[in-house]
Tab-separated table of C-alpha atoms (C1' of nucleotides) in Angstrom:
chain	number	residue	atom	x	y	z
A	549	MET	CA	7.046	3.402	100.171
A	550	LEU	CA	6.043	4.294	103.716
A	551	ASP	CA	8.093	1.255	104.540
A	552	SER	CA	11.220	2.448	102.739
A	553	MET	CA	10.860	5.742	104.533
A	554	ARG	CA	10.864	4.013	107.870
A	555	GLN	CA	13.746	1.830	106.958
A	556	PHE	CA	15.717	4.872	105.929
A	557	LYS	CA	14.913	6.786	109.098
A	558	ALA	CA	15.718	3.760	111.224
A	559	GLY	CA	19.046	3.523	109.432
A	560	VAL	CA	19.883	7.088	110.358
A	561	PHE	CA	18.843	6.574	113.967
A	562	GLN	CA	20.833	3.390	114.157
A	563	ALA	CA	23.866	5.153	112.748
A	564	LEU	CA	23.573	7.633	115.600
A	565	GLY	CA	22.865	4.853	118.084
A	566	HIS	CA	26.341	4.489	119.515
A	567	PRO	CA	28.023	6.746	122.076
A	568	THR	CA	31.150	7.162	119.993
A	569	ARG	CA	29.160	8.135	116.923
A	570	VAL	CA	27.070	10.561	118.938
A	571	ALA	CA	30.296	12.110	120.162
A	572	ILE	CA	31.633	12.322	116.613
A	573	ALA	CA	28.414	13.848	115.315
A	574	GLU	CA	28.407	16.410	118.100
A	575	CYS	CA	31.978	17.399	117.321
A	576	LEU	CA	31.122	17.778	113.662
A	577	SER	CA	28.016	19.815	114.427
A	578	ARG	CA	30.434	22.478	115.642
A	579	GLY	CA	32.466	22.395	112.430
A	580	GLU	CA	34.650	20.170	110.324
A	581	MET	CA	37.407	18.088	111.887
A	582	SER	CA	40.128	15.689	110.792
A	583	VAL	CA	40.129	12.035	111.746
A	584	SER	CA	43.043	12.453	114.107
A	585	GLY	CA	41.327	15.478	115.605
A	586	LEU	CA	38.204	13.419	116.185
A	587	SER	CA	40.219	10.549	117.559
A	588	GLU	CA	41.750	12.850	120.154
A	589	ALA	CA	38.572	14.791	120.911
A	590	VAL	CA	36.495	11.674	121.403
A	591	GLY	CA	39.220	9.655	123.071
A	592	VAL	CA	39.000	6.598	120.868
A	593	GLU	CA	41.814	5.007	118.900
A	594	GLN	CA	42.205	5.927	115.248
A	595	SER	CA	41.133	2.702	113.611
A	596	ASN	CA	37.999	2.566	115.666
A	597	VAL	CA	37.078	6.165	114.851
A	598	SER	CA	37.627	5.313	111.220
A	599	GLN	CA	35.243	2.393	111.475
A	600	HIS	CA	32.580	4.552	113.074
A	601	LEU	CA	33.103	7.178	110.407
A	602	ALA	CA	32.538	4.479	107.821
A	603	VAL	CA	29.143	3.786	109.393
A	604	LEU	CA	28.220	7.465	109.185
A	605	ARG	CA	29.554	7.640	105.638
A	606	ASN	CA	27.533	4.633	104.499
A	607	LYS	CA	24.388	6.431	105.570
A	608	TYR	CA	25.543	9.639	103.902
A	609	LEU	CA	25.476	11.502	107.204
A	610	VAL	CA	28.918	13.016	106.675
A	611	GLU	CA	30.995	14.418	103.843
A	612	THR	CA	34.738	14.569	103.459
A	613	ARG	CA	37.349	16.964	102.187
A	614	LYS	CA	40.955	16.057	101.526
A	615	ASP	CA	43.695	18.458	102.570
A	616	GLY	CA	47.118	17.070	101.846
A	617	ASN	CA	47.668	14.245	104.210
A	618	GLN	CA	44.476	14.591	106.137
A	619	ILE	CA	40.780	14.083	105.587
A	620	PHE	CA	38.333	16.487	107.128
A	621	TYR	CA	34.821	15.365	107.950
A	622	ARG	CA	31.710	17.476	108.291
A	623	LEU	CA	27.991	16.902	108.750
A	624	ARG	CA	26.131	16.606	105.489
A	625	ASP	CA	23.049	18.544	106.534
A	626	PRO	CA	22.358	21.059	109.323
A	627	LEU	CA	19.137	19.140	109.975
A	628	LEU	CA	21.296	16.573	111.706
A	629	ALA	CA	22.612	19.210	114.059
A	630	ASP	CA	18.984	20.112	114.731
A	631	VAL	CA	18.236	16.515	115.602
A	632	LEU	CA	21.195	16.444	117.971
A	633	GLU	CA	20.026	19.695	119.526
A	634	LYS	CA	16.542	18.268	120.072
A	635	MET	CA	18.133	15.278	121.707
A	636	ARG	CA	20.156	17.572	123.944
A	637	GLN	CA	16.960	19.253	125.045
A	638	TYR	CA	15.415	15.865	125.616
A	639	PHE	CA	18.350	14.855	127.765
A	640	PHE	CA	18.021	17.883	130.013
A	641	ALA	CA	14.256	17.433	130.258
A	642	HIS	CA	14.782	13.890	131.488
A	643	MET	CA	18.079	13.923	133.354
A	644	ASN	CA	16.641	11.962	136.248
A	645	GLU	CA	15.450	9.115	134.043
A	646	ALA	CA	18.643	9.342	132.063
A	647	MET	CA	20.619	8.569	135.183
A	648	GLU	CA	18.333	5.703	136.044
A	649	VAL	CA	18.604	4.228	132.566
A	650	LEU	CA	22.361	4.387	132.770
A	651	ARG	CA	22.420	2.865	136.245
A	652	GLU	CA	20.250	0.011	135.063
A	653	GLU	CA	22.448	-0.597	132.075
A	654	GLN	CA	25.419	-0.788	134.414
A	655	ASN	CA	23.880	-3.577	136.491
A	656	GLY	CA	22.250	-6.611	134.958
A	657	ALA	CA	19.217	-5.480	133.014
A	658	ALA	CA	17.177	-8.507	134.040
A	659	ASN	CA	15.674	-7.189	137.267
A	660	ALA	CA	15.331	-3.684	135.905
A	661	ILE	CA	13.003	-4.902	133.189
A	662	GLN	CA	10.700	-6.399	135.813
A	663	GLU	CA	10.307	-3.087	137.583
A	664	LYS	CA	9.422	-1.259	134.433
A	665	THR	CA	6.656	-3.636	133.405
A	666	PRO	CA	3.407	-1.670	133.354
B	1041	MET	CA	29.335	13.303	132.631
B	1042	LEU	CA	29.638	14.306	128.990
B	1043	ASP	CA	30.060	10.613	128.510
B	1044	SER	CA	26.855	9.652	130.296
B	1045	MET	CA	25.049	12.210	128.218
B	1046	ARG	CA	26.260	10.610	125.036
B	1047	GLN	CA	25.469	7.144	126.240
B	1048	PHE	CA	21.958	8.257	127.069
B	1049	LYS	CA	21.435	9.936	123.712
B	1050	ALA	CA	22.860	6.945	121.890
B	1051	GLY	CA	20.434	4.766	123.802
B	1052	VAL	CA	17.503	6.833	122.591
B	1053	PHE	CA	18.743	6.793	119.010
B	1054	GLN	CA	19.306	3.084	119.166
B	1055	ALA	CA	15.808	2.573	120.515
B	1056	LEU	CA	14.513	4.384	117.443
B	1057	GLY	CA	16.929	2.524	115.198
B	1058	HIS	CA	14.576	-0.147	113.917
B	1059	PRO	CA	11.915	0.239	111.219
B	1060	THR	CA	9.210	-1.294	113.366
B	1061	ARG	CA	9.990	0.997	116.264
B	1062	VAL	CA	10.061	4.035	113.977
B	1063	ALA	CA	6.642	2.982	112.733
B	1064	ILE	CA	5.379	2.588	116.293
B	1065	ALA	CA	6.783	5.945	117.343
B	1066	GLU	CA	5.210	7.636	114.335
B	1067	CYS	CA	1.833	6.131	115.148
B	1068	LEU	CA	2.134	7.292	118.742
B	1069	SER	CA	3.183	10.777	117.695
B	1070	ARG	CA	-0.352	11.110	116.319
B	1071	GLY	CA	-1.948	10.006	119.589
B	1072	GLU	CA	-2.231	7.083	121.960
B	1073	MET	CA	-2.902	3.596	120.670
B	1074	SER	CA	-3.460	0.113	122.078
B	1075	VAL	CA	-1.041	-2.735	121.472
B	1076	SER	CA	-3.454	-4.524	119.176
B	1077	GLY	CA	-4.061	-1.250	117.347
B	1078	LEU	CA	-0.343	-0.832	116.852
B	1079	SER	CA	0.036	-4.430	115.789
B	1080	GLU	CA	-2.523	-3.909	113.071
B	1081	ALA	CA	-1.359	-0.454	112.054
B	1082	VAL	CA	2.261	-1.494	111.758
B	1083	GLY	CA	1.548	-4.933	110.365
B	1084	VAL	CA	3.639	-6.901	112.815
B	1085	GLU	CA	2.477	-9.746	115.014
B	1086	GLN	CA	1.460	-8.990	118.569
B	1087	SER	CA	4.319	-10.593	120.453
B	1088	ASN	CA	6.846	-8.840	118.290
B	1089	VAL	CA	5.191	-5.452	118.770
B	1090	SER	CA	5.214	-6.117	122.473
B	1091	GLN	CA	8.929	-6.794	122.393
B	1092	HIS	CA	9.588	-3.579	120.511
B	1093	LEU	CA	7.384	-1.697	122.962
B	1094	ALA	CA	9.512	-3.134	125.758
B	1095	VAL	CA	12.583	-1.588	124.142
B	1096	LEU	CA	10.882	1.812	123.996
B	1097	ARG	CA	9.649	1.383	127.556
B	1098	ASN	CA	13.074	0.526	128.880
B	1099	LYS	CA	14.346	3.845	127.559
B	1100	TYR	CA	11.309	5.663	128.970
B	1101	LEU	CA	10.267	6.827	125.522
B	1102	VAL	CA	6.658	5.770	126.018
B	1103	GLU	CA	4.072	5.722	128.786
B	1104	THR	CA	1.116	3.421	129.279
B	1105	ARG	CA	-2.452	3.640	130.441
B	1106	LYS	CA	-4.615	0.668	131.291
B	1107	ASP	CA	-8.210	0.604	130.151
B	1108	GLY	CA	-9.926	-2.597	131.121
B	1109	ASN	CA	-8.421	-5.319	129.058
B	1110	GLN	CA	-6.174	-3.148	126.980
B	1111	ILE	CA	-3.072	-1.062	127.419
B	1112	PHE	CA	-2.728	2.203	125.596
B	1113	TYR	CA	0.688	3.583	124.746
B	1114	ARG	CA	1.687	7.171	124.113
B	1115	LEU	CA	4.898	9.109	123.577
B	1116	ARG	CA	6.395	10.391	126.793
B	1117	ASP	CA	7.518	13.758	125.487
B	1118	PRO	CA	6.516	15.864	122.468
B	1119	LEU	CA	10.229	16.445	121.885
B	1120	LEU	CA	10.314	12.945	120.473
B	1121	ALA	CA	7.668	13.881	117.934
B	1122	ASP	CA	9.868	16.859	117.062
B	1123	VAL	CA	12.798	14.549	116.494
B	1124	LEU	CA	10.671	12.367	114.229
B	1125	GLU	CA	9.500	15.446	112.356
B	1126	LYS	CA	13.094	16.581	111.825
B	1127	MET	CA	13.877	13.149	110.510
B	1128	ARG	CA	10.910	13.364	108.153
B	1129	GLN	CA	12.301	16.626	106.801
B	1130	TYR	CA	15.695	15.022	106.487
B	1131	PHE	CA	14.188	12.149	104.541
B	1132	PHE	CA	12.552	14.458	102.012
B	1133	ALA	CA	15.701	16.535	101.672
B	1134	HIS	CA	17.655	13.388	100.800
B	1135	MET	CA	15.193	11.130	99.039
B	1136	ASN	CA	17.651	10.327	96.301
B	1137	GLU	CA	20.340	9.138	98.712
B	1138	ALA	CA	17.691	7.397	100.758
B	1139	MET	CA	16.790	5.280	97.769
B	1140	GLU	CA	20.419	4.514	97.099
B	1141	VAL	CA	21.050	3.524	100.698
B	1142	LEU	CA	18.089	1.185	100.592
B	1143	ARG	CA	19.153	-0.297	97.273
B	1144	GLU	CA	22.606	-0.957	98.636
B	1145	GLU	CA	21.215	-2.582	101.726
B	1146	GLN	CA	19.146	-4.829	99.490
B	1147	ASN	CA	22.169	-6.145	97.603
B	1148	GLY	CA	25.302	-7.280	99.312
B	1149	ALA	CA	26.840	-4.301	101.060
B	1150	ALA	CA	30.369	-5.383	100.196
B	1151	ASN	CA	30.729	-3.688	96.829
B	1152	ALA	CA	28.683	-0.684	97.902
B	1153	ILE	CA	31.182	0.140	100.610
B	1154	GLN	CA	33.954	0.248	98.062
B	1155	GLU	CA	32.158	2.883	95.996
B	1156	LYS	CA	31.564	5.104	98.968
B	1157	THR	CA	35.175	5.192	100.068
B	1158	PRO	CA	36.367	8.793	99.877
C	33	DT	C1'	63.277	5.780	95.139
C	34	DG	C1'	62.441	5.298	100.621
C	35	DT	C1'	60.284	6.792	104.757
C	36	DC	C1'	56.944	8.848	107.615
C	37	DA	C1'	52.254	10.323	108.863
C	38	DA	C1'	47.236	9.992	108.206
C	39	DT	C1'	43.555	7.212	107.133
C	40	DA	C1'	41.101	2.965	105.795
C	41	DT	C1'	40.242	-1.946	105.703
C	42	DG	C1'	40.279	-7.088	106.890
C	43	DC	C1'	39.992	-10.578	110.365
C	44	DG	C1'	38.247	-12.964	114.366
C	45	DA	C1'	36.262	-13.336	118.943
C	46	DA	C1'	32.953	-11.462	122.034
C	47	DT	C1'	28.617	-9.526	122.473
C	48	DA	C1'	24.010	-7.832	121.179
C	49	DT	C1'	19.678	-7.844	118.345
C	50	DT	C1'	16.175	-9.936	115.914
C	51	DC	C1'	12.562	-13.055	114.876
C	52	DT	C1'	9.391	-17.057	115.653
C	53	DA	C1'	6.968	-20.027	118.522
C	54	DA	C1'	5.476	-21.293	122.865
C	55	DT	C1'	4.018	-19.926	127.342
C	56	DA	C1'	2.606	-16.846	131.118
C	57	DT	C1'	-0.115	-13.149	133.204
C	58	DA	C1'	-4.099	-10.298	133.860
C	59	DG	C1'	-8.733	-8.556	133.008
C	60	DT	C1'	-13.618	-9.460	131.561
C	61	DA	C1'	-17.689	-12.030	131.377
C	62	DC	C1'	-20.356	-15.859	132.158
D	707	DG	C1'	-14.825	-21.409	139.252
D	708	DT	C1'	-14.087	-21.688	133.318
D	709	DA	C1'	-13.447	-19.491	128.952
D	710	DC	C1'	-11.860	-15.768	126.257
D	711	DT	C1'	-9.182	-11.683	124.982
D	712	DA	C1'	-5.207	-8.611	125.422
D	713	DT	C1'	-0.626	-8.178	126.555
D	714	DA	C1'	3.968	-9.671	128.191
D	715	DT	C1'	7.762	-12.829	128.663
D	716	DT	C1'	10.897	-16.691	127.694
D	717	DA	C1'	13.918	-19.642	124.852
D	718	DG	C1'	16.734	-20.482	121.131
D	719	DA	C1'	18.654	-20.020	116.514
D	720	DA	C1'	20.126	-16.742	113.081
D	721	DT	C1'	22.212	-12.550	112.237
D	722	DA	C1'	24.613	-8.178	113.119
D	723	DT	C1'	27.800	-5.037	115.775
D	724	DT	C1'	31.782	-3.945	118.136
D	725	DC	C1'	36.510	-3.864	119.350
D	726	DG	C1'	41.568	-4.662	119.036
D	727	DC	C1'	45.064	-5.748	116.180
D	728	DA	C1'	47.437	-6.256	111.888
D	729	DT	C1'	47.820	-4.574	107.396
D	730	DA	C1'	46.917	-1.738	103.286
D	731	DT	C1'	46.567	2.678	101.029
D	732	DT	C1'	47.656	7.399	100.065
D	733	DG	C1'	50.070	11.878	100.285
D	734	DA	C1'	54.199	14.613	101.518
D	735	DC	C1'	58.899	15.146	101.438
D	736	DA	C1'	63.716	14.324	101.144
DNA sequence: TGTCAATATGCGAATATTCTAATATAGTAC
DNA sequence: GTACTATATTAGAATATTCGCATATTGACA
């Protein structure tokens, strides 16, 4: 039971664990948006956005509404927006490290890991 | 810049996106713990725990303290505990879906995806 | 009916993650 | 020094994710 809970939570985190999906979730935390709208806002081609939306859908993180030709997506639960907001705070509290993490991920990670060994 | 921010956040989410690492983070949100303590608490063999700790370390989510033979880990920032707490709330608000998600992940996901198509 | 626009899905190659098992490092005690 | 304990790292096979591209589906409209 405790195990299922962790598996579920990990699933949600993993669903949010991609820059494009973070971008999508952030857009949706400000209100519903169509797929083409998301595609433009996030700057990723339609079929790829659709695939990422499928990931979010499979974890029930988003809901949809059909309007004629288009499909509008929204976040399922405001708690998710809260999580994103916490993460925003975390980002600003750790900007310096954030930059370092990103720099390390740019270069080979091999040497970086050495330096971080306790 | 907005992009780096998302990449950073996605990195944090991804680091939390594994059941074992969720379990570790939850343990640490209640206080510091040694590697062997975590290994026992989480029920995963030492070398595997160590690998998961390396993932958390590489994202600066945890800090360490040496005491003689052992190394004690703790969460770097209480904000992370907040994130976990939000996720706990989210889990209880969506238990029913949680169970369904887990059931689907048990079976082949192929047919499940069909049913969730909007 | 046919055509267009919006969205979703299938496929395949490249890449990343995960686990297990073996090995390495570091501290303690004798 | 050796032996023992705690922790970290490496290697390799199995598995999963990601993207681009092609194709399918669905709704609107003439």
